[in-house]
Short mmCIF file of C-alpha atoms and ligand atoms in Angstrom, two decimals:
data_model
loop_
_atom_site.label_atom_id
_atom_site.label_comp_id
_atom_site.label_asym_id
_atom_site.label_seq_id
_atom_site.Cartn_x
_atom_site.Cartn_y
_atom_site.Cartn_z
CA MET J 1 -10.75 15.39 -15.25
CA LYS J 2 -14.01 15.41 -13.37
CA ALA J 3 -13.66 16.44 -9.71
CA HIS J 4 -16.06 17.18 -6.86
CA ASP J 5 -15.58 20.52 -5.17
CA GLY J 6 -16.86 19.24 -1.82
CA MET J 7 -16.45 16.52 0.78
CA TYR J 8 -18.52 13.33 0.84
CA ILE J 9 -20.03 13.49 4.33
CA ASP J 10 -23.20 11.83 5.65
CA GLY J 11 -24.21 10.50 2.26
CA ALA J 12 -23.87 13.71 0.22
CA TRP J 13 -21.28 16.03 -1.33
CA ARG J 14 -21.04 19.07 0.95
CA PRO J 15 -19.05 22.28 0.55
CA ALA J 16 -15.75 22.38 2.42
CA ALA J 17 -15.48 24.66 5.45
CA GLY J 18 -12.62 26.65 3.88
CA ARG J 19 -11.67 27.86 0.41
CA ASP J 20 -8.24 26.21 0.00
CA THR J 21 -7.75 23.76 -2.83
CA ILE J 22 -5.16 21.18 -3.89
CA PRO J 23 -4.09 21.02 -7.55
CA VAL J 24 -3.96 17.51 -9.00
CA VAL J 25 -1.06 17.06 -11.42
CA ASN J 26 -0.58 14.46 -14.14
CA PRO J 27 3.00 13.29 -13.50
CA ALA J 28 3.47 12.18 -17.11
CA ASP J 29 3.16 15.75 -18.48
CA GLU J 30 3.19 17.94 -15.34
CA GLN J 31 -0.19 19.52 -16.24
CA VAL J 32 -2.80 20.40 -13.62
CA ILE J 33 -5.83 18.22 -14.39
CA ALA J 34 -8.18 19.14 -11.52
CA GLU J 35 -8.54 20.88 -8.17
CA VAL J 36 -10.04 19.36 -5.04
CA PRO J 37 -10.85 21.04 -1.73
CA ALA J 38 -8.17 21.04 0.96
CA GLY J 39 -10.10 20.11 4.07
CA GLY J 40 -9.23 21.14 7.60
CA ALA J 41 -10.16 20.32 11.18
CA GLU J 42 -13.74 21.53 10.73
CA ASP J 43 -14.36 19.19 7.79
CA VAL J 44 -12.77 16.30 9.66
CA ASP J 45 -14.95 17.02 12.67
CA ALA J 46 -18.13 17.03 10.56
CA ALA J 47 -17.09 13.72 8.96
CA VAL J 48 -16.28 12.08 12.31
CA ARG J 49 -19.64 13.21 13.74
CA ALA J 50 -21.43 11.70 10.74
CA ALA J 51 -19.49 8.44 11.15
CA ARG J 52 -20.28 8.32 14.86
CA ALA J 53 -23.98 8.99 14.30
CA ALA J 54 -24.13 6.18 11.71
CA LEU J 55 -22.24 3.69 13.87
CA PRO J 56 -24.99 2.15 16.07
CA ALA J 57 -27.26 1.24 13.14
CA TRP J 58 -24.43 -0.07 10.93
CA ALA J 59 -22.93 -2.10 13.79
CA ALA J 60 -26.36 -3.63 14.41
CA THR J 61 -26.95 -4.43 10.73
CA PRO J 62 -26.83 -8.22 10.30
CA PRO J 63 -23.49 -9.34 8.78
CA ALA J 64 -25.32 -10.85 5.78
CA GLU J 65 -26.78 -7.42 4.96
CA ARG J 66 -23.40 -5.73 5.38
CA ALA J 67 -22.01 -8.43 3.07
CA ALA J 68 -24.67 -7.62 0.47
CA ARG J 69 -23.72 -3.92 0.51
CA ILE J 70 -20.01 -4.75 0.10
CA ALA J 71 -20.89 -7.08 -2.79
CA ALA J 72 -22.83 -4.22 -4.38
CA LEU J 73 -19.77 -1.99 -3.93
CA ARG J 74 -17.64 -4.61 -5.66
CA ASP J 75 -20.12 -4.68 -8.54
CA VAL J 76 -19.88 -0.90 -8.97
CA LEU J 77 -16.07 -1.15 -9.00
CA VAL J 78 -16.40 -3.74 -11.77
CA ALA J 79 -18.85 -1.62 -13.76
CA ARG J 80 -16.63 1.47 -13.49
CA LYS J 81 -13.26 -0.22 -13.91
CA ASP J 82 -12.27 1.65 -17.09
CA GLU J 83 -12.98 5.01 -15.48
CA ILE J 84 -11.01 3.94 -12.40
CA ALA J 85 -8.01 2.85 -14.49
CA GLU J 86 -8.05 6.11 -16.48
CA THR J 87 -8.23 8.18 -13.31
CA VAL J 88 -5.33 6.32 -11.66
CA THR J 89 -3.27 6.72 -14.83
CA ALA J 90 -4.05 10.45 -14.94
CA GLU J 91 -3.10 11.24 -11.34
CA LEU J 92 -0.49 8.57 -10.51
CA GLY J 93 1.03 8.07 -13.96
CA ALA J 94 0.92 4.26 -14.12
CA PRO J 95 0.70 2.93 -17.70
CA LEU J 96 -2.93 2.18 -18.60
CA PRO J 97 -2.58 -1.64 -18.89
CA PHE J 98 -1.05 -1.74 -15.39
CA SER J 99 -3.84 0.49 -14.06
CA GLN J 100 -6.45 -1.79 -15.62
CA ALA J 101 -4.96 -5.05 -14.37
CA VAL J 102 -3.67 -3.99 -10.96
CA HIS J 103 -5.02 -0.62 -9.80
CA ALA J 104 -8.58 -1.35 -10.96
CA GLY J 105 -8.43 -5.16 -10.82
CA VAL J 106 -7.05 -5.91 -7.36
CA PRO J 107 -9.62 -3.79 -5.44
CA VAL J 108 -12.38 -5.86 -7.06
CA LEU J 109 -10.80 -9.04 -5.66
CA VAL J 110 -10.34 -7.52 -2.22
CA ALA J 111 -13.86 -6.07 -2.03
CA GLY J 112 -15.20 -9.45 -3.20
CA SER J 113 -13.22 -11.27 -0.52
CA TYR J 114 -14.75 -9.07 2.19
CA ALA J 115 -18.26 -9.54 0.83
CA GLU J 116 -17.67 -13.27 1.39
CA LEU J 117 -15.90 -12.90 4.74
CA ALA J 118 -18.60 -10.61 6.15
CA ALA J 119 -21.13 -13.35 5.43
CA SER J 120 -19.06 -16.28 6.70
CA TYR J 121 -16.96 -14.91 9.59
CA ALA J 122 -17.68 -16.29 13.09
CA PHE J 123 -18.67 -13.09 14.89
CA GLU J 124 -19.81 -15.24 17.82
CA GLU J 125 -17.99 -18.12 19.47
CA LYS J 126 -18.62 -20.44 22.43
CA VAL J 127 -15.68 -20.91 24.81
CA GLY J 128 -16.59 -23.18 27.75
CA ASN J 129 -19.29 -21.37 29.72
CA SER J 130 -18.79 -18.14 27.77
CA THR J 131 -20.04 -16.64 24.55
CA VAL J 132 -17.46 -14.40 22.90
CA TYR J 133 -18.71 -11.71 20.52
CA ALA J 134 -16.51 -9.98 17.96
CA GLU J 135 -17.83 -6.40 17.89
CA PRO J 136 -16.78 -3.46 15.73
CA VAL J 137 -14.08 -1.22 17.21
CA GLY J 138 -16.07 1.88 16.23
CA VAL J 139 -15.17 4.87 14.07
CA VAL J 140 -12.11 4.30 11.88
CA GLY J 141 -9.83 7.06 10.66
CA ALA J 142 -8.17 5.77 7.48
CA ILE J 143 -5.15 7.60 6.05
CA THR J 144 -3.87 6.29 2.73
CA PRO J 145 -0.93 6.94 0.37
CA TRP J 146 -0.89 7.44 -3.39
CA ASN J 147 1.08 4.44 -4.66
CA TYR J 148 -1.87 2.00 -4.92
CA PRO J 149 -4.56 4.62 -4.48
CA LEU J 150 -7.68 2.47 -4.74
CA HIS J 151 -6.25 -0.77 -3.36
CA GLN J 152 -5.12 0.93 -0.16
CA ILE J 153 -8.55 2.50 0.33
CA VAL J 154 -10.40 -0.77 -0.27
CA ALA J 155 -7.97 -2.75 1.93
CA LYS J 156 -9.06 -0.54 4.85
CA VAL J 157 -12.67 0.37 4.08
CA ALA J 158 -13.95 -3.07 3.02
CA PRO J 159 -12.86 -4.91 6.21
CA ALA J 160 -13.95 -1.96 8.38
CA LEU J 161 -17.44 -2.08 6.86
CA ALA J 162 -17.52 -5.88 7.10
CA ALA J 163 -16.72 -5.58 10.81
CA GLY J 164 -19.53 -3.06 11.35
CA CYS J 165 -17.27 -0.01 11.76
CA THR J 166 -17.87 3.36 10.11
CA VAL J 167 -15.07 5.25 8.37
CA VAL J 168 -13.58 8.65 7.65
CA LEU J 169 -10.99 8.53 4.87
CA LYS J 170 -8.19 11.05 4.25
CA PRO J 171 -6.53 9.97 0.98
CA ALA J 172 -3.15 11.14 -0.30
CA GLU J 173 -3.05 14.67 -1.70
CA ASP J 174 -1.56 13.35 -4.97
CA THR J 175 -4.43 10.95 -5.75
CA PRO J 176 -7.72 12.43 -4.49
CA LEU J 177 -9.67 11.81 -7.71
CA THR J 178 -9.55 8.03 -7.27
CA ALA J 179 -10.81 8.53 -3.71
CA GLN J 180 -13.70 10.67 -4.97
CA LEU J 181 -14.59 7.94 -7.48
CA PHE J 182 -14.59 5.43 -4.63
CA ALA J 183 -16.98 7.66 -2.64
CA GLU J 184 -19.30 7.72 -5.66
CA ALA J 185 -19.13 3.93 -5.79
CA VAL J 186 -20.03 3.68 -2.08
CA HIS J 187 -23.02 5.92 -2.74
CA GLU J 188 -24.17 3.92 -5.76
CA ALA J 189 -23.83 0.69 -3.77
CA GLY J 190 -26.47 1.92 -1.34
CA ILE J 191 -24.23 1.99 1.71
CA PRO J 192 -26.13 4.06 4.30
CA ALA J 193 -25.31 7.74 4.83
CA GLY J 194 -22.47 8.39 7.29
CA VAL J 195 -21.04 4.86 7.13
CA PHE J 196 -18.29 6.08 4.79
CA ASN J 197 -17.06 9.69 4.63
CA LEU J 198 -14.31 11.35 2.61
CA VAL J 199 -12.25 14.40 3.50
CA THR J 200 -9.59 15.41 0.96
CA GLY J 201 -6.73 17.51 2.28
CA LEU J 202 -3.11 17.74 3.31
CA GLY J 203 -1.49 15.26 5.67
CA PRO J 204 -0.25 17.63 8.35
CA VAL J 205 -3.65 19.40 8.36
CA ALA J 206 -6.56 17.06 7.62
CA GLY J 207 -4.58 13.85 8.28
CA GLN J 208 -3.31 15.02 11.62
CA ALA J 209 -6.76 16.33 12.66
CA LEU J 210 -8.21 12.91 11.88
CA ALA J 211 -5.50 10.98 13.76
CA GLU J 212 -5.92 13.25 16.81
CA HIS J 213 -9.74 13.36 16.82
CA ASP J 214 -11.35 12.10 20.07
CA GLY J 215 -14.21 10.60 18.09
CA VAL J 216 -11.94 8.20 16.20
CA ASP J 217 -11.47 4.79 17.85
CA LEU J 218 -8.92 3.28 15.47
CA VAL J 219 -6.43 4.87 13.10
CA SER J 220 -5.32 2.80 10.13
CA PHE J 221 -2.39 4.36 8.31
CA THR J 222 -0.31 3.35 5.29
CA GLY J 223 2.67 5.45 4.25
CA SER J 224 6.10 6.55 5.40
CA THR J 225 7.76 5.37 8.59
CA ALA J 226 8.29 8.97 9.73
CA VAL J 227 4.57 9.80 9.67
CA GLY J 228 3.66 6.32 10.96
CA ARG J 229 5.81 6.81 14.02
CA GLN J 230 4.05 10.10 14.77
CA ILE J 231 0.59 8.59 14.31
CA GLY J 232 1.54 5.63 16.52
CA ALA J 233 2.67 8.03 19.27
CA THR J 234 -0.55 10.07 19.03
CA ALA J 235 -2.69 6.94 19.13
CA GLY J 236 -0.65 5.53 22.04
CA ALA J 237 -1.16 8.68 24.10
CA ALA J 238 -4.92 8.46 23.52
CA VAL J 239 -4.99 4.65 24.10
CA LYS J 240 -6.51 4.27 20.66
CA ARG J 241 -6.13 1.25 18.40
CA VAL J 242 -3.69 1.73 15.54
CA ALA J 243 -2.62 -0.19 12.43
CA LEU J 244 0.52 0.93 10.59
CA GLU J 245 1.58 -0.32 7.17
CA LEU J 246 4.95 1.31 6.56
CA GLY J 247 7.95 0.93 4.34
CA GLY J 248 10.04 -1.99 3.19
CA LYS J 249 13.41 -2.96 1.76
CA SER J 250 12.59 -6.48 0.78
CA ALA J 251 15.07 -9.14 -0.33
CA ASN J 252 14.75 -11.34 -3.39
CA VAL J 253 16.94 -14.31 -2.38
CA ILE J 254 18.10 -16.48 -5.27
CA LEU J 255 19.58 -19.73 -3.96
CA PRO J 256 22.13 -21.51 -6.21
CA SER J 257 19.68 -24.30 -7.15
CA ALA J 258 17.12 -21.83 -8.55
CA ASP J 259 16.21 -21.09 -12.17
CA LEU J 260 18.42 -17.99 -12.30
CA ALA J 261 17.01 -16.40 -15.46
CA LYS J 262 13.44 -16.72 -14.23
CA ALA J 263 14.26 -15.45 -10.74
CA VAL J 264 16.11 -12.42 -12.09
CA GLY J 265 13.43 -11.65 -14.71
CA VAL J 266 10.53 -11.84 -12.28
CA GLY J 267 12.58 -9.91 -9.72
CA ILE J 268 13.19 -7.00 -12.08
CA ALA J 269 9.53 -6.92 -13.17
CA ASN J 270 8.45 -6.96 -9.51
CA VAL J 271 10.31 -3.68 -8.89
CA MET J 272 9.65 -1.91 -12.21
CA GLY J 273 5.87 -2.40 -12.11
CA ASN J 274 4.40 0.84 -10.69
CA SER J 275 7.83 2.46 -11.27
CA GLY J 276 9.21 0.97 -8.07
CA GLN J 277 6.59 2.70 -5.94
CA THR J 278 5.55 -0.46 -4.11
CA CYS J 279 6.21 -0.84 -0.39
CA SER J 280 6.65 -4.61 -0.74
CA ALA J 281 8.96 -4.44 -3.81
CA TRP J 282 12.02 -6.74 -3.77
CA THR J 283 14.55 -3.95 -4.18
CA ARG J 284 17.53 -6.01 -3.01
CA MET J 285 18.46 -9.00 -5.18
CA LEU J 286 20.72 -11.45 -3.34
CA VAL J 287 22.80 -13.71 -5.59
CA HIS J 288 25.40 -16.39 -4.78
CA THR J 289 28.92 -15.33 -5.68
CA SER J 290 29.25 -18.17 -8.26
CA GLN J 291 26.27 -16.80 -10.25
CA TYR J 292 26.74 -13.12 -9.58
CA ASP J 293 28.17 -11.96 -12.93
CA GLU J 294 25.54 -13.88 -14.88
CA ALA J 295 22.77 -12.39 -12.72
CA VAL J 296 24.12 -8.87 -13.26
CA ALA J 297 24.04 -9.34 -17.04
CA LEU J 298 20.52 -10.77 -16.95
CA ALA J 299 19.26 -7.97 -14.68
CA ALA J 300 20.78 -5.23 -16.85
CA GLU J 301 19.20 -6.75 -19.94
CA ALA J 302 15.78 -7.14 -18.29
CA ALA J 303 15.85 -3.53 -17.03
CA ALA J 304 16.89 -2.17 -20.44
CA LYS J 305 14.03 -4.09 -22.06
CA TYR J 306 11.63 -2.35 -19.69
CA GLY J 307 12.68 1.00 -21.20
CA ASP J 308 9.66 3.02 -22.21
CA ARG J 309 7.04 0.80 -20.62
CA ILE J 310 7.71 2.34 -17.25
CA GLY J 311 5.52 5.18 -15.96
CA PRO J 312 6.73 8.36 -14.25
CA LEU J 313 7.12 8.81 -10.50
CA VAL J 314 4.17 10.43 -8.76
CA ASN J 315 5.51 13.95 -8.22
CA ALA J 316 8.49 16.29 -8.49
CA LYS J 317 9.57 15.61 -4.90
CA GLN J 318 9.73 11.84 -5.40
CA HIS J 319 11.51 12.43 -8.71
CA ALA J 320 14.23 14.48 -7.01
CA ARG J 321 14.45 12.05 -4.09
CA VAL J 322 14.89 8.94 -6.24
CA ARG J 323 17.48 10.59 -8.49
CA GLY J 324 19.30 11.69 -5.34
CA TYR J 325 19.46 8.07 -4.15
CA ILE J 326 20.87 6.97 -7.51
CA GLU J 327 23.59 9.65 -7.27
CA GLN J 328 24.34 8.53 -3.75
CA GLY J 329 24.70 4.90 -4.90
CA VAL J 330 27.29 5.97 -7.45
CA ALA J 331 29.08 8.14 -4.86
CA GLU J 332 29.25 5.22 -2.40
CA GLY J 333 30.90 3.01 -5.02
CA ALA J 334 28.09 0.90 -6.48
CA ARG J 335 28.33 0.16 -10.23
CA LEU J 336 25.51 1.32 -12.54
CA VAL J 337 24.69 -1.39 -15.11
CA ALA J 338 21.34 0.02 -16.31
CA GLY J 339 19.64 3.40 -16.05
CA GLY J 340 21.06 6.23 -13.97
CA PRO J 341 20.20 9.57 -12.38
CA GLU J 342 19.55 11.50 -15.63
CA ALA J 343 15.89 12.21 -16.44
CA PRO J 344 15.17 10.25 -19.65
CA ARG J 345 12.54 12.73 -20.89
CA GLU J 346 12.23 16.49 -20.77
CA GLN J 347 8.70 16.41 -19.46
CA GLY J 348 7.20 14.27 -16.75
CA TYR J 349 8.76 12.78 -13.63
CA PHE J 350 10.44 9.84 -15.36
CA VAL J 351 13.42 7.81 -14.12
CA SER J 352 14.96 5.01 -16.22
CA PRO J 353 14.82 1.45 -14.90
CA THR J 354 18.04 1.36 -12.89
CA VAL J 355 20.21 -1.57 -11.78
CA PHE J 356 23.20 -1.34 -9.47
CA ALA J 357 25.84 -4.07 -9.17
CA ASP J 358 28.59 -4.36 -6.52
CA VAL J 359 26.22 -3.13 -3.84
CA THR J 360 27.32 -3.96 -0.31
CA PRO J 361 24.74 -4.52 2.44
CA GLU J 362 25.57 -1.39 4.40
CA MET J 363 25.30 1.09 1.51
CA THR J 364 22.51 3.67 1.74
CA ILE J 365 20.82 2.26 -1.39
CA ALA J 366 20.75 -1.18 0.29
CA GLN J 367 19.32 0.13 3.57
CA GLU J 368 16.82 2.91 2.81
CA GLU J 369 13.52 2.72 0.97
CA ILE J 370 14.08 4.47 -2.38
CA PHE J 371 10.52 4.11 -3.74
CA GLY J 372 11.66 4.23 -7.34
CA PRO J 373 12.66 1.84 -10.17
CA VAL J 374 16.00 0.90 -8.64
CA VAL J 375 17.30 -2.62 -7.93
CA SER J 376 20.51 -3.42 -6.03
CA LEU J 377 22.35 -6.68 -6.68
CA ILE J 378 24.16 -7.91 -3.59
CA ARG J 379 26.59 -10.84 -3.54
CA TYR J 380 26.49 -13.54 -0.82
CA GLU J 381 28.98 -16.32 0.02
CA ASP J 382 26.74 -18.95 1.62
CA GLU J 383 23.21 -19.35 2.99
CA ASP J 384 23.97 -17.91 6.42
CA ASP J 385 25.51 -14.89 4.74
CA ALA J 386 22.39 -14.53 2.57
CA LEU J 387 20.17 -14.69 5.65
CA ARG J 388 22.25 -12.11 7.51
CA ILE J 389 21.97 -9.72 4.55
CA ALA J 390 18.26 -10.43 3.98
CA ASN J 391 17.49 -9.68 7.65
CA GLY J 392 19.97 -6.81 7.92
CA THR J 393 17.66 -3.79 7.60
CA VAL J 394 15.18 -2.12 9.95
CA TYR J 395 12.35 -3.33 7.69
CA GLY J 396 10.57 -6.67 7.29
CA LEU J 397 7.61 -6.31 4.96
CA ALA J 398 8.02 -8.86 2.17
CA GLY J 399 10.50 -10.91 0.18
CA ALA J 400 11.02 -13.75 -2.25
CA VAL J 401 13.00 -16.99 -2.20
CA TRP J 402 13.90 -19.02 -5.28
CA ALA J 403 15.32 -22.57 -5.10
CA GLY J 404 15.30 -25.84 -7.03
CA ASP J 405 12.37 -27.07 -4.96
CA ASP J 406 9.80 -25.40 -2.73
CA ALA J 407 10.96 -27.20 0.44
CA GLU J 408 14.43 -25.68 0.21
CA ALA J 409 12.96 -22.23 -0.36
CA VAL J 410 10.48 -22.64 2.51
CA ALA J 411 13.29 -23.61 4.92
CA PHE J 412 15.06 -20.35 4.10
CA ALA J 413 11.86 -18.26 4.15
CA ARG J 414 11.03 -19.47 7.67
CA ARG J 415 14.27 -17.90 8.90
CA MET J 416 13.51 -14.48 7.36
CA ASP J 417 12.29 -11.64 9.61
CA THR J 418 9.52 -10.59 7.27
CA GLY J 419 5.75 -10.74 6.95
CA GLN J 420 5.25 -12.12 3.43
CA VAL J 421 7.47 -14.26 1.23
CA ASP J 422 6.74 -15.46 -2.33
CA ILE J 423 8.12 -18.94 -2.91
CA ASN J 424 9.46 -19.59 -6.43
CA GLY J 425 7.30 -16.84 -7.90
CA GLY J 426 4.13 -17.54 -5.90
CA ARG J 427 0.99 -15.70 -6.97
CA PHE J 428 -0.78 -12.81 -5.18
CA ASN J 429 -3.39 -14.06 -2.74
CA PRO J 430 -5.98 -11.48 -1.66
CA LEU J 431 -6.77 -13.56 1.45
CA ALA J 432 -3.17 -13.78 2.72
CA PRO J 433 -2.37 -11.47 5.66
CA PHE J 434 -0.19 -8.55 4.55
CA GLY J 435 1.93 -6.53 6.96
CA GLY J 436 5.32 -6.06 8.46
CA TYR J 437 7.80 -7.41 10.95
CA LYS J 438 10.10 -4.90 12.69
CA GLN J 439 9.72 -1.27 11.51
CA SER J 440 7.53 -2.21 8.56
CA GLY J 441 4.51 -1.82 10.71
CA VAL J 442 1.93 -2.98 13.21
CA GLY J 443 -1.08 -5.10 12.30
CA ARG J 444 -2.19 -6.94 9.18
CA GLU J 445 -4.38 -6.17 6.20
CA LEU J 446 -6.40 -8.47 3.90
CA GLY J 447 -8.31 -11.67 4.55
CA SER J 448 -9.66 -12.66 7.96
CA HIS J 449 -6.57 -11.25 9.71
CA GLY J 450 -7.35 -7.87 8.15
CA LEU J 451 -10.95 -8.13 9.33
CA ALA J 452 -9.86 -8.96 12.90
CA GLU J 453 -8.03 -5.60 13.10
CA TYR J 454 -11.42 -3.85 13.11
CA LEU J 455 -12.98 -6.07 15.78
CA GLN J 456 -12.83 -6.13 19.58
CA THR J 457 -14.07 -8.96 21.75
CA LYS J 458 -16.66 -9.09 24.48
CA SER J 459 -17.21 -12.22 26.54
CA LEU J 460 -20.40 -13.10 28.40
CA GLN J 461 -20.23 -15.84 31.09
CA PHE J 462 -23.11 -18.19 31.84
P1 NAP A 501 3.37 10.05 3.75
O1 NAP A 501 3.63 11.50 3.92
O2 NAP A 501 3.62 9.14 4.88
O3 NAP A 501 1.85 9.92 3.24
C1 NAP A 501 0.93 8.92 3.56
C2 NAP A 501 -0.40 9.55 3.98
O4 NAP A 501 -0.25 10.21 5.24
C3 NAP A 501 -0.91 10.64 3.03
O5 NAP A 501 -2.31 10.63 3.00
C4 NAP A 501 -0.39 11.89 3.70
O6 NAP A 501 -1.01 13.05 3.26
C5 NAP A 501 -0.64 11.57 5.14
N1 NAP A 501 0.12 12.38 6.10
C6 NAP A 501 1.29 13.05 5.89
N2 NAP A 501 1.67 13.67 7.02
C7 NAP A 501 0.73 13.39 7.96
C8 NAP A 501 0.57 13.74 9.34
N3 NAP A 501 1.45 14.52 9.97
N4 NAP A 501 -0.51 13.27 10.01
C9 NAP A 501 -1.40 12.47 9.39
N5 NAP A 501 -1.30 12.12 8.09
C10 NAP A 501 -0.25 12.56 7.38
O7 NAP A 501 4.18 9.51 2.51
P2 NAP A 501 4.59 10.31 1.20
O8 NAP A 501 5.06 11.71 1.56
O9 NAP A 501 3.49 10.24 0.23
O10 NAP A 501 5.81 9.44 0.68
C11 NAP A 501 7.08 9.54 1.30
C12 NAP A 501 7.74 8.18 1.39
O11 NAP A 501 6.93 7.28 2.14
C13 NAP A 501 7.96 7.43 0.08
O12 NAP A 501 9.09 7.84 -0.59
C14 NAP A 501 8.03 6.01 0.54
O13 NAP A 501 9.32 5.72 0.99
C15 NAP A 501 7.07 5.97 1.68
N6 NAP A 501 5.75 5.43 1.28
C16 NAP A 501 5.41 4.20 1.66
C17 NAP A 501 4.18 3.68 1.29
C18 NAP A 501 3.74 2.32 1.67
O14 NAP A 501 2.89 1.76 1.00
N7 NAP A 501 4.22 1.75 2.73
C19 NAP A 501 3.32 4.43 0.51
C20 NAP A 501 3.69 5.72 0.14
C21 NAP A 501 4.90 6.20 0.55
P3 NAP A 501 -0.33 13.86 2.02
O15 NAP A 501 -0.63 13.06 0.83
O16 NAP A 501 -0.99 15.19 2.03
O17 NAP A 501 1.15 13.96 2.31
MG1 MG A 502 3.63 13.49 2.35
#
């Protein structure tokens, strides 16, 4: 695969300060497909300086002009969508149709939404005898994970640019090629030099240097709770703005009046897409005791049908981790009804679509984020019991509720401690705020709420 051997800083590809590189591995066959430079503090510093130097002019660029540049970026993402999908498939392992529809498709929607929002947002408001201005926070340090490699970049960079901020991105070490493609797209879109900068590298080196840099005004992080906690502490000590999009253990609540077959089928597909590597996946399926056995049979059948259509996990570490969780589920007394801990293929980091029945709410597999193709079916006695189980983890990112009518589902959803709930299979909305309650994070991404994260207010009194 094509790779740049430098960093994209101040509008050009520049050699890295050091000689270290990161191998990029295709998780489907374990072959090294490229090498990218492993940046360090010096590279981060150069990128932050470029972002700071570009800030005054970009912040002063009229919103309509910023909108036009973001629209141009969207157009490049459309023109290069096949290349994007192939790159994501090569370094993440997602099956090509999923990469085309989701990994390449969703960023186009999100970039398009920010082209529109940049043009229409009220950056100025009259409040009594005051005028309130929404001004860019400044230089953004964006740190992204590998599971939706382009979406997570666009969900930070597009609103930051719409707000008038400049950005330094440190993408995940597993998926740097998608990030390099994005940098090319920024360049092609005519976004001025220094407004967006890319430093590839390792989290504890380049990521930490970026989070700690004095020249960064806001850190936006998506990834594990452990690293998020650390970044939040660093940002707190420096009185720096921070947005954290962390893990989840979301509940798919099937009320007795629901269409059971549909709710189970969509629920299994929701987890298996992207091999379970989705922070908002509904990994706990909550079923009324009267329908439990039927739901178990349906779930096992749906998972078995998934079979070979599932991609591998991203790397050897995640492969070992997920298989470890499956073994732990068995050891704690859950019943395997599909899949299991054995690797289904000799090569590649594959795990079979796995379904556990007889899972109790306190089991490890019902509490911790597995980040693999594993669904736990949990039995409830009545609605209050279902609510207690749904809310009974440290997380609160997403969820689903199924019922005979939307009103019944909405009444339940309003009692859930979570940031996003799909009602009876509701569709993805790129304008809906996305983010967590409880330990799932701080702040929101997408739509106008996502834009507001990158703005600070100034009021003038007359
Ligand atoms: P991670 O380590 O939190 O990685 C997320 C990003 O943070 C990556 O760019 C990473 O760089 C960087 N990073 C790591 N340590 C850092 C540090 N000390 N300072 C600054 N940045 C740092 O997550 P992971 O190791 O890829 O995955 C572990 C688990 O996190 C998963 O099993 C899953 O449970 C969870 N996860 C959640 C999401 C989500 O969307 N909420 C996404 C991915 C993973 P490197 O790539 O070099 O590590
Ligand atoms: Mg990591």
